[in-house]
Tab-separated table of C-alpha atoms in Angstrom:
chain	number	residue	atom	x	y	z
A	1	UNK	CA	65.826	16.770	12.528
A	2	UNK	CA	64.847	13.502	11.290
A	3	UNK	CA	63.703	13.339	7.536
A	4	UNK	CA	61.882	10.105	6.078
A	5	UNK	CA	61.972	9.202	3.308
A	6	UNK	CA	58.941	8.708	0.728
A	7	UNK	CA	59.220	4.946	1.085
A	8	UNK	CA	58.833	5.462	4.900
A	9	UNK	CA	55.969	7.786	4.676
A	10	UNK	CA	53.586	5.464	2.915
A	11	UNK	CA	51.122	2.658	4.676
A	12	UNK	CA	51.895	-0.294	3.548
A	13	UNK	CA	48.573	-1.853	3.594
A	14	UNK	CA	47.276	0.005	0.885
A	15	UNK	CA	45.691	-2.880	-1.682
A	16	UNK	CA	47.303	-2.235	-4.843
A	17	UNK	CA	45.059	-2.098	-7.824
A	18	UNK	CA	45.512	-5.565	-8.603
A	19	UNK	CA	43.964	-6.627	-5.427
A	20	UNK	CA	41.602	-4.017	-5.665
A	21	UNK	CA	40.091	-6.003	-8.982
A	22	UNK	CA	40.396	-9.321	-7.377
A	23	UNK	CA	38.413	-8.277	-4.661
A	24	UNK	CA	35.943	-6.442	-6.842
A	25	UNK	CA	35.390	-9.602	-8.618
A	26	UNK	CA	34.900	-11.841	-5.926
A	27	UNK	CA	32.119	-9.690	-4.318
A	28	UNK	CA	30.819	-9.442	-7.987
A	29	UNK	CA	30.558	-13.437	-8.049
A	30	UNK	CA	29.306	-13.654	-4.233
A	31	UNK	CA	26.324	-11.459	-5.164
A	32	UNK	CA	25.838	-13.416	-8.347
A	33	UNK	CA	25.691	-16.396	-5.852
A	34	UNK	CA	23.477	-14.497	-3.645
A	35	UNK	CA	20.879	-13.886	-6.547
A	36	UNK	CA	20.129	-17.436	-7.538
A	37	UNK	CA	20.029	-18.501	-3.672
A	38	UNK	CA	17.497	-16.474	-2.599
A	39	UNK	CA	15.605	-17.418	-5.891
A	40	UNK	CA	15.608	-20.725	-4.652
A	41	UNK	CA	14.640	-20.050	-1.721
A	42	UNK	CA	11.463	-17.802	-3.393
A	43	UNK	CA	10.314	-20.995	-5.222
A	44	UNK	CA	10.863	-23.029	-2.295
A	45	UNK	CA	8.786	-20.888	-0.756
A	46	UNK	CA	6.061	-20.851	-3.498
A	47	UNK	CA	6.540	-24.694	-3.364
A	48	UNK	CA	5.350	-25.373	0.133
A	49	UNK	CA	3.445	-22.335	0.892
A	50	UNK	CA	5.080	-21.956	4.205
A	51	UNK	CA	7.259	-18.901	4.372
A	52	UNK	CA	11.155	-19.890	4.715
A	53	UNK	CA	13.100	-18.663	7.587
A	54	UNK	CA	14.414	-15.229	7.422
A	55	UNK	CA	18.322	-15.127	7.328
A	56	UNK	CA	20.226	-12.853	8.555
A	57	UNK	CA	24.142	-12.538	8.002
A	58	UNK	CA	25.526	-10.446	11.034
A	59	UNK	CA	28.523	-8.164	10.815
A	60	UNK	CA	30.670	-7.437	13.649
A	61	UNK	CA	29.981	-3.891	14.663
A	62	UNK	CA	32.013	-2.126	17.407
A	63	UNK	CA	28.958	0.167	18.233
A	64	UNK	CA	26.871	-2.169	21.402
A	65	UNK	CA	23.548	-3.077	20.033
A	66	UNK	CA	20.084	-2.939	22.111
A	67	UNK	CA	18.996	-6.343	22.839
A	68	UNK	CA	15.376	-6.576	21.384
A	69	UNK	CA	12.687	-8.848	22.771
A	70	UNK	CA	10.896	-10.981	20.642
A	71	UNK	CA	7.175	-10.125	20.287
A	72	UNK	CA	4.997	-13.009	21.426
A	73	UNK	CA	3.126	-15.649	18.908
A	74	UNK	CA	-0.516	-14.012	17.683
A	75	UNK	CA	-2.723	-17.238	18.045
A	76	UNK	CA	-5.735	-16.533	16.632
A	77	UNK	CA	-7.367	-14.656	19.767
A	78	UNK	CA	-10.513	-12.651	18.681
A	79	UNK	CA	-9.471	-10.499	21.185
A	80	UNK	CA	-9.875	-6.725	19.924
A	81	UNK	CA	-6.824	-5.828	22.704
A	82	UNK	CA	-4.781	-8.504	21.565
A	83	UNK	CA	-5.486	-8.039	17.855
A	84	UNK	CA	-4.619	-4.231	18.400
A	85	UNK	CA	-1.395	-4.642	20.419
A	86	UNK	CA	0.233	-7.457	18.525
A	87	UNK	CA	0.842	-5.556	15.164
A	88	UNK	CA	2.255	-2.501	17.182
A	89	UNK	CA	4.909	-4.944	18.793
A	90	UNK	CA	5.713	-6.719	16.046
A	91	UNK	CA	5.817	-3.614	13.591
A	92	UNK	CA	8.726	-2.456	16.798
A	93	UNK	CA	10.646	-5.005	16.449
A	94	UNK	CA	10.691	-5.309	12.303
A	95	UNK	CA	11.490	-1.321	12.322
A	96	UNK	CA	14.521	-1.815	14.955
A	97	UNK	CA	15.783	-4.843	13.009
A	98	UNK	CA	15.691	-2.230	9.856
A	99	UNK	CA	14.000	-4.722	7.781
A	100	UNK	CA	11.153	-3.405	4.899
A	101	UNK	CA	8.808	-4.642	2.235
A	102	UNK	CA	8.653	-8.486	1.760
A	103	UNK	CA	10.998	-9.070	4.528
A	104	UNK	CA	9.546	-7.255	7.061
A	105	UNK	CA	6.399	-9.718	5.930
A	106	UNK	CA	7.698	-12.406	6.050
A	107	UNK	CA	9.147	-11.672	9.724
A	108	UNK	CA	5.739	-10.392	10.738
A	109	UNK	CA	4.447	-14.505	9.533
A	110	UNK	CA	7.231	-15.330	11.338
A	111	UNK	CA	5.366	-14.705	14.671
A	112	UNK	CA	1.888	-16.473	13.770
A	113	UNK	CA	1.379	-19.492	15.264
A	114	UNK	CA	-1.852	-22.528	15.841
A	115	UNK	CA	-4.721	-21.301	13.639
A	116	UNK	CA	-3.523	-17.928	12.400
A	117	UNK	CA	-0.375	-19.656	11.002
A	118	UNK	CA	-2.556	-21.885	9.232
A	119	UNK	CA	-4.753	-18.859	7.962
A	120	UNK	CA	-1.507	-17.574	6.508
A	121	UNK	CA	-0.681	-20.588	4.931
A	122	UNK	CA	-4.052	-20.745	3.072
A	123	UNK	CA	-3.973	-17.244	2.341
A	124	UNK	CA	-0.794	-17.215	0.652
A	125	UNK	CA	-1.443	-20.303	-0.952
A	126	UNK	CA	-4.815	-19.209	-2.329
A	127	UNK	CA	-3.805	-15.857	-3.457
A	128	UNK	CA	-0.653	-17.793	-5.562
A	129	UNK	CA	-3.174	-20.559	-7.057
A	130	UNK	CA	-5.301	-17.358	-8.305
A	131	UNK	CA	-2.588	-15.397	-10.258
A	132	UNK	CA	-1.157	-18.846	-11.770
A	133	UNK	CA	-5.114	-19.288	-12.569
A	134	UNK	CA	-5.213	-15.748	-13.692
A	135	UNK	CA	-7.995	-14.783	-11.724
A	136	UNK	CA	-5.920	-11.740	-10.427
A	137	UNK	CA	-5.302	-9.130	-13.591
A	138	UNK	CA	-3.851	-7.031	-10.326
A	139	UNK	CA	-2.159	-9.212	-8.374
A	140	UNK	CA	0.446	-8.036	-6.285
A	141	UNK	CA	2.220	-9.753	-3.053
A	142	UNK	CA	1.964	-7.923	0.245
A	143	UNK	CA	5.023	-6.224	0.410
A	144	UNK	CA	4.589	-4.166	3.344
A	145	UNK	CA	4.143	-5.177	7.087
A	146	UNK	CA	1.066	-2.423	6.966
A	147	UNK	CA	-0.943	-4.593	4.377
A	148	UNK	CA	-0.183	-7.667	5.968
A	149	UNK	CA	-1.236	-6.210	9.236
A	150	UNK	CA	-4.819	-5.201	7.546
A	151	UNK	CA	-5.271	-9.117	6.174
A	152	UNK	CA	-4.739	-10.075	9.381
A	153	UNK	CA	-7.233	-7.832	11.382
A	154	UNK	CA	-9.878	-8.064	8.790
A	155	UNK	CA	-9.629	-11.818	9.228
A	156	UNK	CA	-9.916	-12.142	12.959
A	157	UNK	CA	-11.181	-8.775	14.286
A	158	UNK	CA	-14.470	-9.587	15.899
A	159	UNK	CA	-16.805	-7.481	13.619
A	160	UNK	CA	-19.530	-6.567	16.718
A	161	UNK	CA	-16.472	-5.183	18.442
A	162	UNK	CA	-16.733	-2.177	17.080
A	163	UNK	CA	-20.610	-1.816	17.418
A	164	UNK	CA	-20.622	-3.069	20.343
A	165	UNK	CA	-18.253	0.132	21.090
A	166	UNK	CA	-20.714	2.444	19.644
A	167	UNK	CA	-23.379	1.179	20.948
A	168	UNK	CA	-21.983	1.896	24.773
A	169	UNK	CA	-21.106	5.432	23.183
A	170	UNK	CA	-24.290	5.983	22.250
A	171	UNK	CA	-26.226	4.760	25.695
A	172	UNK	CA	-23.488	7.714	27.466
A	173	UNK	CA	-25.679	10.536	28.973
A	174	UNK	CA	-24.503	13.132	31.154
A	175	UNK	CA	-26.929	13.764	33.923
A	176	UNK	CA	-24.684	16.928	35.379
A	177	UNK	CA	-23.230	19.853	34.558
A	178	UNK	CA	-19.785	19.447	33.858
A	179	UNK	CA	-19.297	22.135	36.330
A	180	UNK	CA	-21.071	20.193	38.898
A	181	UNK	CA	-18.273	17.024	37.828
C-alpha cells in the first residue's frame, strides 16, 4: 500500500493568501477604472446627444451560445405592422443578450435609423435641455426598453389606425346564423 504524504496530497495551485489580496486589489482598482470610464462615456453622451456604442466585454464560455440575428433598422414607417413587430424583435434580442434598464435602451436606439434616429436624437436632447432648464420637477431617463418602446409608438403610430380599425368593426354584420356558417 502506497501512503502519501501531506505534502503530496495538496494542489499546488492553490493562491496563497498573499495572492489572494493582490488579486483582490487589482479587481478593486479595475472597477475603480471602470467607474470613471463609463462616466465619461455618460457625459459624452450628454455632450453630443447621440447615444455611444454599447460595449460589451465577452468571456470565454465553454457552454455553445445561440447565434442571434440582429433585428432590422425601424425607419420611421407609419406602418401600424411594422411599428407593432419591430419592438417585439428588438425587445428578443435585448432579453437574450440579458441586458436591462438603460442598456437595454440604449441598444433598442441602437437599431433606429433615417428619421426615427433623428427623432431620438431630438428627443433625448430636448428632454436633457428641460431638466438642466428645470422645467422637469420629475424628470427621470427612460430606463426601461418598455418606456422607450411607448415614446416611440406614440410618436409614429398613425393615430386613424386605430379608428380606422373600429370603424371596420363596427360596419361587421352577420347576415346568418352561425349555425347556418
Amino acid at each position: 500500500m502506497n501512503m502519501n504524504t501531506d505534502e503530496e496530497m495538496q494542489p499546488s495551485n492553490i493562491p496563497s493568501v498573499n495572492d489572494y489580496q493582490n488579486l483582490l486589489a487589482q479587481v478593486q482598482m479595475i472597477a475603480e477604472q471602470y467607474q470613471e470610464l463609463h462616466a465619461r462615456l455618460r457625459t459624452a453622451e450628454m455632450r453630443t446627444g447621440t447615444p455611444l456604442p454599447l460595449l460589451t466585454v465577452q468571456v470565454p464560455s465553454e457552454e455553445p451560445r445561440a447565434r442571434l440575428h440582429r433585428p432590422v433598422n425601424y425607419q420611421r414607417q407609419r406602418d401600424p405592422m411594422a411599428i407593432d413587430n419591430w419592438p417585439f424583435s428588438v425587445e428578443d434580442y435585448i432579453d437574450s443578450s440579458c441586458l436591462i434598464g438603460e442598456k437595454a435602451v440604449a441598444m433598442g436606439a441602437s437599431f433606429l435609423a433615417d428619421s426615427a434616429l433623428q427623432f431620438w436624437r431630438r428627443y433625448r436632447r430636448d428632454l436633457e435641455a428641460q431638466q438642466l432648464a428645470g422645467d422637469l420637477a420629475d424628470f427621470s431617463p427612460l430606463t426601461d426598453f418598455k418606456a422607450f418602446d411607448a415614446v416611440i409608438r406614440d410618436y409614429f403610430f398613425p393615430t386613424d389606425y386605430v379608428l380606422g380599425i373600429r370603424d371596420q368593426l363596427d360596419r361587421l354584420r352577420q347576415y346568418q346564423s352561425v349555425q347556418q356558417f
